[in-house]
Short mmCIF file of C-alpha atoms in Angstrom, two decimals:
data_model
loop_
_atom_site.label_atom_id
_atom_site.label_comp_id
_atom_site.label_asym_id
_atom_site.label_seq_id
_atom_site.Cartn_x
_atom_site.Cartn_y
_atom_site.Cartn_z
CA MET X 423 57.05 -45.04 -52.43
CA ALA X 424 55.41 -46.15 -49.23
CA SER X 425 53.27 -43.56 -47.58
CA SER X 426 51.56 -43.30 -44.25
CA SER X 427 48.41 -41.72 -42.85
CA HIS X 428 48.17 -40.99 -39.17
CA LYS X 429 44.72 -40.79 -37.66
CA GLN X 430 44.12 -38.40 -34.78
CA GLN X 431 42.98 -40.20 -31.66
CA GLN X 432 41.92 -39.13 -28.18
CA LEU X 433 43.32 -40.16 -24.83
CA PHE X 434 40.88 -41.12 -22.08
CA PRO X 435 41.87 -40.90 -18.40
CA ASN X 436 40.16 -43.10 -15.80
CA LEU X 437 38.23 -41.22 -13.17
CA TYR X 438 38.85 -43.62 -10.31
CA GLY X 439 38.36 -42.66 -6.75
CA ALA X 440 35.89 -42.75 -3.89
CA THR X 441 32.30 -41.82 -4.74
CA ALA X 442 31.54 -38.30 -3.58
CA ALA X 443 28.90 -37.70 -0.94
CA PRO X 444 25.42 -36.82 -2.23
CA PRO X 445 24.64 -33.13 -2.74
CA PRO X 446 23.45 -31.34 0.41
CA THR X 447 19.74 -30.98 1.09
CA PRO X 448 18.32 -27.85 -0.55
CA SER X 449 18.30 -24.81 1.73
CA THR X 450 15.12 -23.97 3.64
CA GLN X 451 15.74 -20.32 2.93
CA PRO X 452 13.40 -18.46 0.54
CA ASN X 453 13.33 -19.94 -2.98
CA HIS X 454 16.09 -18.80 -5.31
CA HIS X 455 14.80 -18.43 -8.86
CA LEU X 456 18.29 -17.70 -10.26
CA VAL X 457 21.26 -20.08 -10.00
CA THR X 458 24.69 -18.49 -10.10
CA SER X 459 27.36 -19.83 -12.44
CA ALA X 460 29.49 -20.77 -9.44
CA THR X 461 26.67 -22.90 -8.01
CA ALA X 462 26.11 -24.57 -11.37
CA ALA X 463 29.80 -25.37 -11.69
CA ASP X 464 29.80 -26.83 -8.18
CA VAL X 465 26.84 -29.07 -8.94
CA LEU X 466 28.44 -30.23 -12.20
CA SER X 467 31.68 -30.99 -10.39
CA LYS X 468 29.85 -33.13 -7.83
CA LEU X 469 28.02 -35.02 -10.56
CA LEU X 470 31.26 -35.75 -12.41
CA HIS X 471 32.86 -37.13 -9.26
CA ARG X 472 29.93 -39.52 -8.87
CA LEU X 473 30.52 -41.14 -12.26
CA PRO X 474 31.19 -44.88 -12.00
CA PRO X 475 34.84 -45.94 -12.36
CA THR X 476 34.20 -47.58 -15.75
CA LEU X 477 33.03 -44.33 -17.33
CA SER X 478 35.65 -41.90 -18.59
CA LEU X 479 35.69 -38.59 -20.38
CA PRO X 480 38.09 -37.41 -23.12
CA THR X 481 40.87 -35.02 -22.26
CA ARG X 482 42.13 -32.09 -24.24
CA ARG X 483 45.63 -31.63 -25.53
CA SER X 484 47.93 -30.33 -22.84
CA PRO X 485 48.15 -26.53 -22.65
CA ALA X 486 51.26 -24.70 -23.76
CA SER X 487 54.16 -25.63 -21.52
CA THR X 488 57.21 -23.63 -20.60
CA THR X 489 60.10 -24.94 -22.64
CA THR X 490 63.46 -25.12 -20.91
CA THR X 491 65.85 -22.62 -22.47
CA ILE X 492 69.56 -23.42 -22.58
CA SER X 493 72.26 -21.13 -23.90
CA PHE X 494 75.04 -22.80 -25.84
CA SER X 495 77.51 -20.56 -23.99
CA ALA X 496 76.34 -21.66 -20.51
CA PRO X 497 79.31 -22.74 -18.32
CA ASN X 498 77.45 -25.84 -17.09
CA LEU X 499 76.09 -26.77 -20.51
CA ASN X 500 76.51 -30.54 -20.11
CA ASP X 501 74.59 -30.62 -16.84
CA LEU X 502 71.81 -28.42 -18.20
CA ILE X 503 71.37 -30.61 -21.28
CA LEU X 504 71.32 -33.79 -19.19
CA SER X 505 68.79 -32.30 -16.78
CA SER X 506 66.38 -31.37 -19.57
CA ALA X 507 66.93 -34.61 -21.47
CA SER X 508 66.28 -36.78 -18.41
CA LYS X 509 63.20 -34.82 -17.24
CA LEU X 510 61.49 -33.75 -20.47
CA GLY X 511 63.28 -35.11 -23.50
CA PHE X 512 63.43 -31.70 -25.20
CA PHE X 513 64.62 -28.10 -24.77
CA GLN X 514 65.23 -24.96 -26.82
CA LEU X 515 68.80 -23.91 -27.52
CA THR X 516 69.87 -20.29 -27.86
CA GLY X 517 73.32 -18.79 -28.47
CA HIS X 518 74.12 -21.18 -31.33
CA ASP X 519 75.90 -20.04 -34.50
CA ILE X 520 73.20 -20.83 -37.09
CA SER X 521 72.10 -17.55 -38.65
CA SER X 522 68.50 -16.56 -39.22
CA GLN X 523 69.44 -15.53 -42.77
CA LEU X 524 70.54 -19.08 -43.58
CA ALA X 525 67.37 -20.54 -42.03
CA ASN X 526 65.13 -18.21 -44.05
CA SER X 527 66.99 -18.98 -47.28
CA ALA X 528 66.61 -22.70 -46.60
CA GLU X 529 62.89 -22.25 -45.98
CA THR X 530 62.47 -20.37 -49.27
CA GLU X 531 64.13 -23.23 -51.13
CA SER X 532 61.98 -25.75 -49.24
CA LEU X 533 58.77 -23.93 -50.14
CA SER X 534 59.75 -24.01 -53.82
CA LEU X 535 59.71 -27.81 -53.71
CA PHE X 536 55.98 -27.82 -53.03
CA GLU X 537 55.41 -25.68 -56.14
CA LEU X 538 56.74 -28.43 -58.40
CA SER X 539 54.32 -30.53 -60.41
CA LYS X 540 53.40 -33.93 -59.06
CA ASP X 541 55.47 -35.63 -61.77
CA GLN X 542 58.50 -33.52 -60.83
CA LYS X 543 58.02 -34.26 -57.14
CA GLU X 544 58.03 -37.97 -57.83
CA SER X 545 60.86 -38.00 -60.38
CA CYS X 546 63.36 -35.47 -58.98
CA PHE X 547 64.02 -37.20 -55.66
CA PRO X 548 65.48 -40.57 -54.66
CA LYS X 549 63.08 -43.42 -53.95
CA ASN X 550 65.25 -45.26 -51.49
CA TRP X 551 62.95 -45.49 -48.47
CA PRO X 552 62.54 -43.34 -46.44
CA LEU X 553 64.04 -40.85 -48.90
CA GLY X 554 61.88 -39.11 -51.48
CA PHE X 555 58.50 -37.44 -51.86
CA ASP X 556 55.44 -38.52 -49.90
CA ALA X 557 51.79 -37.40 -50.09
CA ASP X 558 48.85 -38.42 -47.96
CA GLU X 559 47.02 -40.76 -50.34
CA GLU X 560 43.77 -40.72 -48.38
CA GLU X 561 43.43 -36.96 -48.68
CA GLU X 562 44.43 -36.26 -52.28
CA ASP X 563 41.16 -34.37 -52.85
CA GLY X 564 43.08 -31.40 -51.46
CA ASP X 565 41.19 -31.17 -48.16
CA GLY X 566 43.88 -30.87 -45.51
CA LYS X 567 46.39 -32.79 -47.62
CA GLY X 568 49.92 -32.91 -46.30
CA GLU X 569 53.05 -33.49 -48.34
CA SER X 570 56.63 -34.10 -47.31
CA PHE X 571 60.13 -34.58 -48.69
CA CYS X 572 62.78 -36.65 -46.96
CA LEU X 573 66.30 -35.75 -48.09
CA ASP X 574 69.65 -37.15 -47.04
CA GLY X 575 72.29 -35.07 -45.27
CA SER X 576 73.58 -33.77 -48.61
CA CYS X 577 70.06 -32.90 -49.85
CA SER X 578 70.70 -34.98 -52.95
CA THR X 579 68.22 -34.88 -55.84
CA GLU X 580 67.88 -36.46 -59.25
CA SER X 581 67.83 -33.03 -60.90
CA LYS X 582 70.56 -30.45 -61.33
CA ASP X 583 68.00 -27.69 -61.80
CA LEU X 584 66.87 -27.50 -58.14
CA PRO X 585 68.80 -24.75 -56.29
CA LEU X 586 69.15 -26.21 -52.78
CA SER X 587 72.52 -24.77 -51.76
CA SER X 588 71.13 -22.92 -48.72
CA LEU X 589 69.08 -25.94 -47.61
CA ARG X 590 72.18 -28.11 -47.93
CA GLU X 591 74.28 -25.72 -45.83
CA PHE X 592 71.48 -25.40 -43.29
CA THR X 593 71.19 -29.18 -43.01
CA ARG X 594 74.91 -29.60 -42.40
CA ALA X 595 74.89 -26.85 -39.76
CA LEU X 596 72.05 -28.54 -37.88
CA GLU X 597 73.77 -31.92 -38.16
CA LYS X 598 76.99 -30.54 -36.70
CA LEU X 599 75.08 -28.93 -33.83
CA GLY X 600 73.15 -32.13 -33.15
CA LEU X 601 76.29 -34.27 -33.01
CA THR X 602 77.90 -31.80 -30.60
CA ILE X 603 74.86 -31.80 -28.31
CA PHE X 604 74.60 -35.59 -28.25
CA ASP X 605 78.30 -35.93 -27.48
CA LYS X 606 77.83 -33.67 -24.48
CA VAL X 607 74.80 -35.57 -23.17
CA ALA X 608 76.57 -38.93 -23.67
CA ASN X 609 79.50 -37.68 -21.59
CA ALA X 610 77.11 -36.41 -18.92
CA VAL X 611 75.30 -39.77 -18.80
CA GLY X 612 78.64 -41.54 -18.46
CA VAL X 613 78.59 -43.69 -21.59
CA GLU X 614 80.79 -43.75 -24.65
CA ASN X 615 79.17 -41.87 -27.50
CA PRO X 616 77.84 -44.64 -29.82
CA ILE X 617 78.10 -42.23 -32.76
CA GLY X 618 81.44 -40.58 -32.14
CA GLU X 619 82.96 -38.94 -35.21
CA ASP X 620 82.60 -41.98 -37.45
CA PRO X 621 80.27 -41.02 -40.36
CA THR X 622 79.48 -44.70 -40.99
CA ARG X 623 77.75 -44.98 -37.61
CA PHE X 624 75.03 -42.43 -38.26
CA CYS X 625 73.08 -40.73 -41.03
CA SER X 626 70.95 -37.59 -41.19
CA TYR X 627 67.61 -36.92 -42.82
CA MET X 628 66.14 -33.50 -43.51
CA TRP X 629 62.38 -33.90 -43.30
CA ILE X 630 60.48 -31.06 -44.98
CA SER X 631 56.74 -31.16 -44.33
CA GLU X 632 53.83 -29.04 -45.41
CA GLY X 633 50.53 -28.94 -43.59
CA LEU X 634 47.36 -26.98 -44.28
CA HIS X 635 44.91 -25.32 -41.91
CA GLY X 636 43.19 -27.86 -39.70
CA ASP X 637 45.91 -30.51 -39.94
CA ASN X 638 46.86 -31.93 -36.55
CA LYS X 639 49.29 -34.56 -37.75
CA PRO X 640 52.72 -34.51 -39.38
CA ALA X 641 52.92 -35.01 -43.13
CA GLY X 642 54.86 -38.14 -43.97
CA GLY X 643 55.55 -41.08 -41.68
CA SER X 644 57.25 -41.00 -38.31
CA TYR X 645 60.80 -42.25 -38.11
CA PRO X 646 63.06 -43.30 -35.22
CA TYR X 647 66.03 -41.09 -34.45
CA VAL X 648 68.74 -40.23 -31.95
CA ILE X 649 68.38 -36.46 -31.80
CA GLY X 650 66.17 -34.03 -33.72
CA LEU X 651 66.65 -30.32 -34.39
CA GLN X 652 64.25 -27.72 -35.72
CA TYR X 653 65.06 -24.03 -36.18
CA GLN X 654 62.34 -21.63 -35.01
CA ILE X 655 62.02 -19.04 -37.79
CA ARG X 656 58.87 -17.27 -36.51
CA CYS X 657 56.38 -17.39 -33.67
CA GLN X 658 54.74 -20.79 -34.04
CA LYS X 659 53.29 -23.36 -31.65
CA TYR X 660 54.16 -27.03 -31.98
CA SER X 661 52.81 -30.21 -30.45
CA LEU X 662 55.23 -32.85 -29.18
CA LEU X 663 54.42 -36.42 -28.18
CA ALA X 664 56.67 -36.76 -25.13
CA ASP X 665 56.76 -39.57 -22.57
CA SER X 666 54.34 -37.52 -20.47
CA GLY X 667 51.86 -37.27 -23.38
CA TRP X 668 51.07 -34.52 -25.89
CA VAL X 669 52.48 -31.12 -24.94
CA SER X 670 52.27 -27.80 -26.75
CA VAL X 671 55.39 -25.64 -26.93
CA SER X 672 56.20 -22.19 -28.34
CA PRO X 673 59.97 -21.92 -28.82
CA GLN X 674 61.64 -18.53 -29.05
CA VAL X 675 62.31 -17.09 -32.48
CA ASP X 676 65.84 -17.99 -33.70
CA SER X 677 66.17 -20.78 -31.14
CA VAL X 678 66.65 -24.42 -32.09
CA MET X 679 64.16 -26.92 -30.72
CA VAL X 680 66.12 -30.01 -29.65
CA THR X 681 64.36 -33.33 -29.08
CA PHE X 682 65.80 -36.68 -28.01
CA GLY X 683 64.37 -39.67 -29.84
CA ASP X 684 63.60 -43.30 -29.11
CA ILE X 685 67.09 -44.50 -30.06
CA ALA X 686 68.69 -42.16 -27.50
CA HIS X 687 66.13 -43.44 -24.98
CA VAL X 688 67.22 -47.06 -25.55
CA TRP X 689 70.93 -46.25 -25.66
CA SER X 690 70.70 -44.49 -22.28
CA ASN X 691 68.73 -47.45 -20.87
CA GLY X 692 65.72 -45.22 -20.30
CA LYS X 693 67.58 -42.38 -18.56
CA LEU X 694 66.89 -39.91 -21.37
CA LYS X 695 63.24 -39.14 -21.99
CA LYS X 696 62.07 -39.30 -25.58
CA VAL X 697 59.88 -37.47 -28.06
CA ARG X 698 58.13 -39.71 -30.56
CA GLY X 699 58.20 -38.40 -34.09
CA ARG X 700 58.76 -34.85 -35.28
CA PRO X 701 57.14 -31.71 -33.83
CA VAL X 702 53.71 -31.03 -35.35
CA ALA X 703 52.93 -27.44 -36.31
CA CYS X 704 49.69 -26.15 -34.77
CA LEU X 705 47.98 -24.42 -37.69
CA GLY X 706 44.46 -24.29 -36.32
CA ASP X 707 44.56 -20.63 -35.27
CA GLY X 708 44.58 -19.09 -38.72
CA ASN X 709 42.44 -18.65 -41.77
CA ASN X 710 41.53 -21.58 -43.96
CA ASP X 711 44.24 -20.70 -46.48
CA SER X 712 47.08 -20.79 -43.96
CA ARG X 713 50.06 -22.98 -44.87
CA GLY X 714 53.10 -24.01 -42.98
CA VAL X 715 56.38 -25.76 -43.69
CA THR X 716 58.62 -27.39 -41.12
CA MET X 717 62.26 -28.41 -41.61
CA SER X 718 63.27 -31.10 -39.13
CA LEU X 719 66.77 -32.56 -39.10
CA LEU X 720 66.88 -36.11 -37.69
CA VAL X 721 70.22 -37.66 -36.76
CA THR X 722 69.56 -41.38 -36.92
CA LEU X 723 71.16 -44.74 -37.75
CA PRO X 724 72.03 -46.70 -40.91
CA MET X 725 69.55 -49.44 -41.78
CA ASP X 726 71.91 -52.31 -40.88
CA SER X 727 72.36 -51.10 -37.28
CA MET X 728 71.44 -52.99 -34.13
CA VAL X 729 70.04 -51.03 -31.19
CA ALA X 730 70.84 -51.93 -27.56
CA PRO X 731 71.40 -50.07 -24.27
CA PHE X 732 74.85 -48.70 -23.44
CA LEU X 733 75.54 -48.82 -19.71
CA PRO X 734 78.21 -47.21 -17.50
CA ASN X 735 80.90 -49.57 -16.29
CA VAL X 736 80.56 -50.72 -12.68
CA ASN X 737 83.79 -50.02 -10.77
CA SER X 738 85.39 -52.94 -9.02
CA ASN X 739 88.25 -53.28 -6.53
CA GLU X 740 91.13 -53.32 -9.01
CA ASN X 741 93.74 -54.21 -6.38
CA GLY X 742 91.80 -57.22 -5.15
CA ASP X 743 92.77 -56.39 -1.56
CA ASN X 744 90.76 -57.97 1.26
CA ASN X 745 90.06 -55.23 3.74
CA ASP X 746 87.28 -53.79 5.81
CA ASN X 747 85.93 -51.91 2.79
CA ASP X 748 85.33 -55.04 0.73
CA GLU X 749 81.80 -55.56 2.01
CA THR X 750 80.91 -51.89 1.48
CA GLN X 751 82.42 -51.99 -2.01
CA ALA X 752 80.43 -55.12 -2.84
CA CYS X 753 77.19 -53.50 -1.69
CA ASP X 754 77.92 -50.40 -3.74
CA ASN X 755 78.65 -52.48 -6.82
CA LYS X 756 75.47 -54.50 -6.30
CA GLY X 757 73.45 -51.31 -6.10
CA LYS X 758 75.05 -49.96 -9.26
CA LYS X 759 74.38 -53.21 -11.09
CA GLU X 760 70.71 -53.06 -10.08
CA GLU X 761 70.50 -49.47 -11.29
CA SER X 762 72.18 -50.53 -14.54
CA ARG X 763 69.86 -53.46 -15.22
CA LEU X 764 68.94 -53.64 -18.90
CA MET X 765 65.51 -52.25 -19.73
CA PHE X 766 65.47 -53.25 -23.41
CA ASN X 767 66.39 -56.22 -25.55
CA SER X 768 68.52 -55.50 -28.60
CA PHE X 769 66.68 -55.19 -31.91
CA SER X 770 67.16 -54.51 -35.60
CA PHE X 771 66.91 -50.83 -36.47
CA GLU X 772 65.56 -51.58 -39.96
CA ASP X 773 62.68 -53.70 -38.61
CA TYR X 774 61.87 -51.13 -35.95
CA ALA X 775 62.00 -48.19 -38.39
CA TRP X 776 59.61 -49.97 -40.76
CA ARG X 777 57.11 -50.51 -37.95
CA VAL X 778 57.33 -46.92 -36.72
CA TYR X 779 56.90 -45.49 -40.22
CA HIS X 780 54.02 -47.65 -41.41
CA GLU X 781 51.93 -48.62 -38.42
CA SER X 782 50.77 -45.23 -37.08
CA LEU X 783 51.89 -45.97 -33.54
CA HIS X 784 51.60 -42.46 -32.11
CA PHE X 785 49.36 -43.66 -29.30
CA LYS X 786 51.09 -46.97 -28.66
CA ASP X 787 54.75 -46.86 -27.76
CA PRO X 788 56.49 -49.10 -30.34
CA LEU X 789 59.31 -49.71 -27.86
CA ASP X 790 56.99 -51.63 -25.53
CA ARG X 791 57.55 -54.91 -27.37
CA TYR X 792 61.31 -54.68 -26.68
CA ARG X 793 61.11 -53.86 -22.98
CA ILE X 794 62.45 -56.42 -20.53
#
């Protein structure tokens, strides 16, 4: 089975801007033998501002951000979802009907998969890419190795001895919730839901990943999707690669972290922000023996799908009457057409998914090659 190794990279901002004035002439007051920390910081700041434009310094990962919280029972649920999706590309959902007991049972079954022998891991699961077992080949010495399982929506296996009933029920519950959320955001955007209720127009993958202390990347390859859901079982920070860059979030316990993927971004013609890949658990704040498992449900497309923007219809004068409002109507329609201009060419989902999975494109947006 194909496997993928993602290498951590750093982002470097350009420090452009006018060169700061030289530091002031030293004071003629009596000599100061001690320099305060504030003075030292001020001098360092001035020196940094005098760096030439071609020199840049690395940035750190964004600090923890406040995640928008939306209750499933909110009266203006559609508007709230659209607002978060168009500004951030993610939010945490509370008030859903998925029980913590089911989530914990599913996690217990997921953890048992990593206790299987390597031969069992490779023989008990389908090998129809991207389904199956995956291990980081470059780190099989055990140092920070990550493993993952990708299961279909029914959590099918090649063995009847694996008790995955809770994981299967949990997967179906997340899938149902994800389809409901996307239907609401599609209505709010003003486009027909490309998925609808037709099971042939979408598929779901449950991605179960294990990472060890010090890992800052997801186990297994990235994969394009429409909407992703991840139940928050305990207090845990995650890193997301949003359109604004890497952000760190700490969802509430028992909430569901909802992310909109690159396919939703294209379908909405760029109106919905996107999160690339699955949330990455931040395991660096523990002891060296700390382990973590994440269960991410991705609602995505069948391999033979084509991906293209879906745009709202532009209203026209149905009566065809010539009146004083014709010119105004024409201007309005022209403005709407400009707003609805296509931002992406259509493309094959299978080709795109292969690129995303195998080419480690976390720091290069794979959609760039399809932009108009």
